[in-house]
Amino acid sequence: MLLQIFDAFKPRLHDSNSKVNQVALEAMHKMIPLLKDNLSPVINMLIPAIVDNNLNSKNPGIYAAATNVIQALCQHLDNSLLLQPLCTKAQFLSGKAKQDLTEKLA
């Protein structure tokens, strides 16, 4: 069930409409404390959707929302669930996104 919900939700996290994208990130930020480690089956799908384009976004609202989501993930999920997907993403990022993710990993 959770997988089906996030399969439908994931495209909104990198929607071409910046308002839709930002609202999806803000909604994700609200969901994380409620779902916590129950997100483990979808975390490998969510991390790329949250990080790709959003952490390097020139739109300050999208960047702030993506940063908040990453922070919430680090606060509410077991770090062992996040380590591998965040490391994988950090390897292939550039610019501010790489710096932000590297700091979170440290």
PDB file of C-alpha atoms in Angstrom:
ATOM      1  CA  MET A   1       0.000   0.000   0.000  1.00  0.00           C
ATOM      2  CA  LEU A   2       2.719   2.481   1.015  1.00  0.00           C
ATOM      3  CA  LEU A   3       4.673   1.613  -2.114  1.00  0.00           C
ATOM      4  CA  GLN A   4       1.671   2.368  -4.324  1.00  0.00           C
ATOM      5  CA  ILE A   5       1.095   5.704  -2.618  1.00  0.00           C
ATOM      6  CA  PHE A   6       4.698   6.785  -3.050  1.00  0.00           C
ATOM      7  CA  ASP A   7       4.820   5.512  -6.633  1.00  0.00           C
ATOM      8  CA  ALA A   8       2.082   8.042  -7.356  1.00  0.00           C
ATOM      9  CA  PHE A   9       3.574  10.767  -5.130  1.00  0.00           C
ATOM     10  CA  LYS A  10       7.184  10.547  -6.329  1.00  0.00           C
ATOM     11  CA  PRO A  11       6.677  12.352  -9.671  1.00  0.00           C
ATOM     12  CA  ARG A  12       5.365  15.382  -7.782  1.00  0.00           C
ATOM     13  CA  LEU A  13       8.720  15.672  -5.995  1.00  0.00           C
ATOM     14  CA  HIS A  14      10.330  16.669  -9.270  1.00  0.00           C
ATOM     15  CA  ASP A  15       7.370  18.136 -11.115  1.00  0.00           C
ATOM     16  CA  SER A  16       8.190  20.697 -13.802  1.00  0.00           C
ATOM     17  CA  ASN A  17       5.736  23.107 -12.148  1.00  0.00           C
ATOM     18  CA  SER A  18       7.787  24.647  -9.347  1.00  0.00           C
ATOM     19  CA  LYS A  19       4.729  25.313  -7.161  1.00  0.00           C
ATOM     20  CA  VAL A  20       3.656  21.657  -7.350  1.00  0.00           C
ATOM     21  CA  ASN A  21       7.236  20.577  -6.655  1.00  0.00           C
ATOM     22  CA  GLN A  22       7.537  22.826  -3.611  1.00  0.00           C
ATOM     23  CA  VAL A  23       4.165  21.790  -2.145  1.00  0.00           C
ATOM     24  CA  ALA A  24       5.090  18.111  -2.600  1.00  0.00           C
ATOM     25  CA  LEU A  25       8.374  18.656  -0.749  1.00  0.00           C
ATOM     26  CA  GLU A  26       6.555  20.502   2.035  1.00  0.00           C
ATOM     27  CA  ALA A  27       4.010  17.676   2.288  1.00  0.00           C
ATOM     28  CA  MET A  28       6.834  15.147   2.427  1.00  0.00           C
ATOM     29  CA  HIS A  29       8.382  17.137   5.283  1.00  0.00           C
ATOM     30  CA  LYS A  30       5.104  16.802   7.215  1.00  0.00           C
ATOM     31  CA  MET A  31       4.773  13.076   6.487  1.00  0.00           C
ATOM     32  CA  ILE A  32       8.235  12.015   7.660  1.00  0.00           C
ATOM     33  CA  PRO A  33       7.656  12.465  11.428  1.00  0.00           C
ATOM     34  CA  LEU A  34       4.397  10.526  11.123  1.00  0.00           C
ATOM     35  CA  LEU A  35       5.747   7.620   9.084  1.00  0.00           C
ATOM     36  CA  LYS A  36       9.313   7.438  10.480  1.00  0.00           C
ATOM     37  CA  ASP A  37      10.972   4.056   9.882  1.00  0.00           C
ATOM     38  CA  ASN A  38       7.868   2.832   8.039  1.00  0.00           C
ATOM     39  CA  LEU A  39       9.366   4.713   5.092  1.00  0.00           C
ATOM     40  CA  SER A  40      12.147   2.123   4.833  1.00  0.00           C
ATOM     41  CA  PRO A  41      10.564   0.240   1.876  1.00  0.00           C
ATOM     42  CA  VAL A  42      10.419   3.444  -0.189  1.00  0.00           C
ATOM     43  CA  ILE A  43      13.531   5.298   0.993  1.00  0.00           C
ATOM     44  CA  ASN A  44      15.651   4.186  -1.992  1.00  0.00           C
ATOM     45  CA  MET A  45      13.007   5.631  -4.298  1.00  0.00           C
ATOM     46  CA  LEU A  46      12.476   8.816  -2.277  1.00  0.00           C
ATOM     47  CA  ILE A  47      16.071   9.966  -1.773  1.00  0.00           C
ATOM     48  CA  PRO A  48      16.790  10.468  -5.503  1.00  0.00           C
ATOM     49  CA  ALA A  49      13.403  12.134  -6.023  1.00  0.00           C
ATOM     50  CA  ILE A  50      14.049  14.523  -3.143  1.00  0.00           C
ATOM     51  CA  VAL A  51      17.686  15.260  -3.962  1.00  0.00           C
ATOM     52  CA  ASP A  52      17.790  15.348  -7.775  1.00  0.00           C
ATOM     53  CA  ASN A  53      17.306  18.915  -9.013  1.00  0.00           C
ATOM     54  CA  ASN A  54      15.819  20.067  -5.699  1.00  0.00           C
ATOM     55  CA  LEU A  55      19.044  20.529  -3.716  1.00  0.00           C
ATOM     56  CA  ASN A  56      20.608  22.403  -6.634  1.00  0.00           C
ATOM     57  CA  SER A  57      17.448  24.390  -7.362  1.00  0.00           C
ATOM     58  CA  LYS A  58      17.843  28.112  -7.948  1.00  0.00           C
ATOM     59  CA  ASN A  59      14.319  28.513  -6.535  1.00  0.00           C
ATOM     60  CA  PRO A  60      14.889  29.363  -2.847  1.00  0.00           C
ATOM     61  CA  GLY A  61      11.553  27.826  -1.805  1.00  0.00           C
ATOM     62  CA  ILE A  62      12.328  24.476  -3.435  1.00  0.00           C
ATOM     63  CA  TYR A  63      15.883  24.436  -2.080  1.00  0.00           C
ATOM     64  CA  ALA A  64      14.673  25.238   1.454  1.00  0.00           C
ATOM     65  CA  ALA A  65      11.908  22.604   1.267  1.00  0.00           C
ATOM     66  CA  ALA A  66      14.352  19.935   0.019  1.00  0.00           C
ATOM     67  CA  THR A  67      16.826  20.826   2.773  1.00  0.00           C
ATOM     68  CA  ASN A  68      14.030  20.556   5.357  1.00  0.00           C
ATOM     69  CA  VAL A  69      13.049  17.128   4.029  1.00  0.00           C
ATOM     70  CA  ILE A  70      16.632  15.841   4.250  1.00  0.00           C
ATOM     71  CA  GLN A  71      16.875  17.245   7.787  1.00  0.00           C
ATOM     72  CA  ALA A  72      13.596  15.553   8.775  1.00  0.00           C
ATOM     73  CA  LEU A  73      14.783  12.246   7.326  1.00  0.00           C
ATOM     74  CA  CYS A  74      17.973  12.490   9.400  1.00  0.00           C
ATOM     75  CA  GLN A  75      15.986  13.326  12.546  1.00  0.00           C
ATOM     76  CA  HIS A  76      13.230  10.741  12.279  1.00  0.00           C
ATOM     77  CA  LEU A  77      14.699   7.721  10.474  1.00  0.00           C
ATOM     78  CA  ASP A  78      17.318   5.268  11.585  1.00  0.00           C
ATOM     79  CA  ASN A  79      20.607   6.524  10.148  1.00  0.00           C
ATOM     80  CA  SER A  80      21.461   3.039   8.886  1.00  0.00           C
ATOM     81  CA  LEU A  81      18.506   3.300   6.472  1.00  0.00           C
ATOM     82  CA  LEU A  82      19.821   6.582   5.065  1.00  0.00           C
ATOM     83  CA  LEU A  83      23.538   5.923   4.824  1.00  0.00           C
ATOM     84  CA  GLN A  84      23.686   3.935   1.592  1.00  0.00           C
ATOM     85  CA  PRO A  85      21.152   5.953  -0.480  1.00  0.00           C
ATOM     86  CA  LEU A  86      22.649   9.286   0.646  1.00  0.00           C
ATOM     87  CA  CYS A  87      26.215   8.121  -0.089  1.00  0.00           C
ATOM     88  CA  THR A  88      25.175   6.911  -3.520  1.00  0.00           C
ATOM     89  CA  LYS A  89      23.540  10.255  -4.327  1.00  0.00           C
ATOM     90  CA  ALA A  90      26.447  12.283  -2.940  1.00  0.00           C
ATOM     91  CA  GLN A  91      28.863  10.499  -5.303  1.00  0.00           C
ATOM     92  CA  PHE A  92      27.079  11.760  -8.396  1.00  0.00           C
ATOM     93  CA  LEU A  93      26.019  15.254  -7.315  1.00  0.00           C
ATOM     94  CA  SER A  94      27.818  18.514  -7.906  1.00  0.00           C
ATOM     95  CA  GLY A  95      27.745  22.024  -6.522  1.00  0.00           C
ATOM     96  CA  LYS A  96      25.808  22.985  -3.427  1.00  0.00           C
ATOM     97  CA  ALA A  97      23.853  19.717  -3.393  1.00  0.00           C
ATOM     98  CA  LYS A  98      27.052  17.685  -3.061  1.00  0.00           C
ATOM     99  CA  GLN A  99      28.278  19.968  -0.283  1.00  0.00           C
ATOM    100  CA  ASP A 100      24.947  19.800   1.595  1.00  0.00           C
ATOM    101  CA  LEU A 101      24.700  16.027   1.376  1.00  0.00           C
ATOM    102  CA  THR A 102      28.347  15.517   2.324  1.00  0.00           C
ATOM    103  CA  GLU A 103      27.808  17.663   5.435  1.00  0.00           C
ATOM    104  CA  LYS A 104      24.741  15.594   6.390  1.00  0.00           C
ATOM    105  CA  LEU A 105      26.705  12.383   5.956  1.00  0.00           C
ATOM    106  CA  ALA A 106      29.549  13.680   8.109  1.00  0.00           C
TER     107      ALA A 106
END
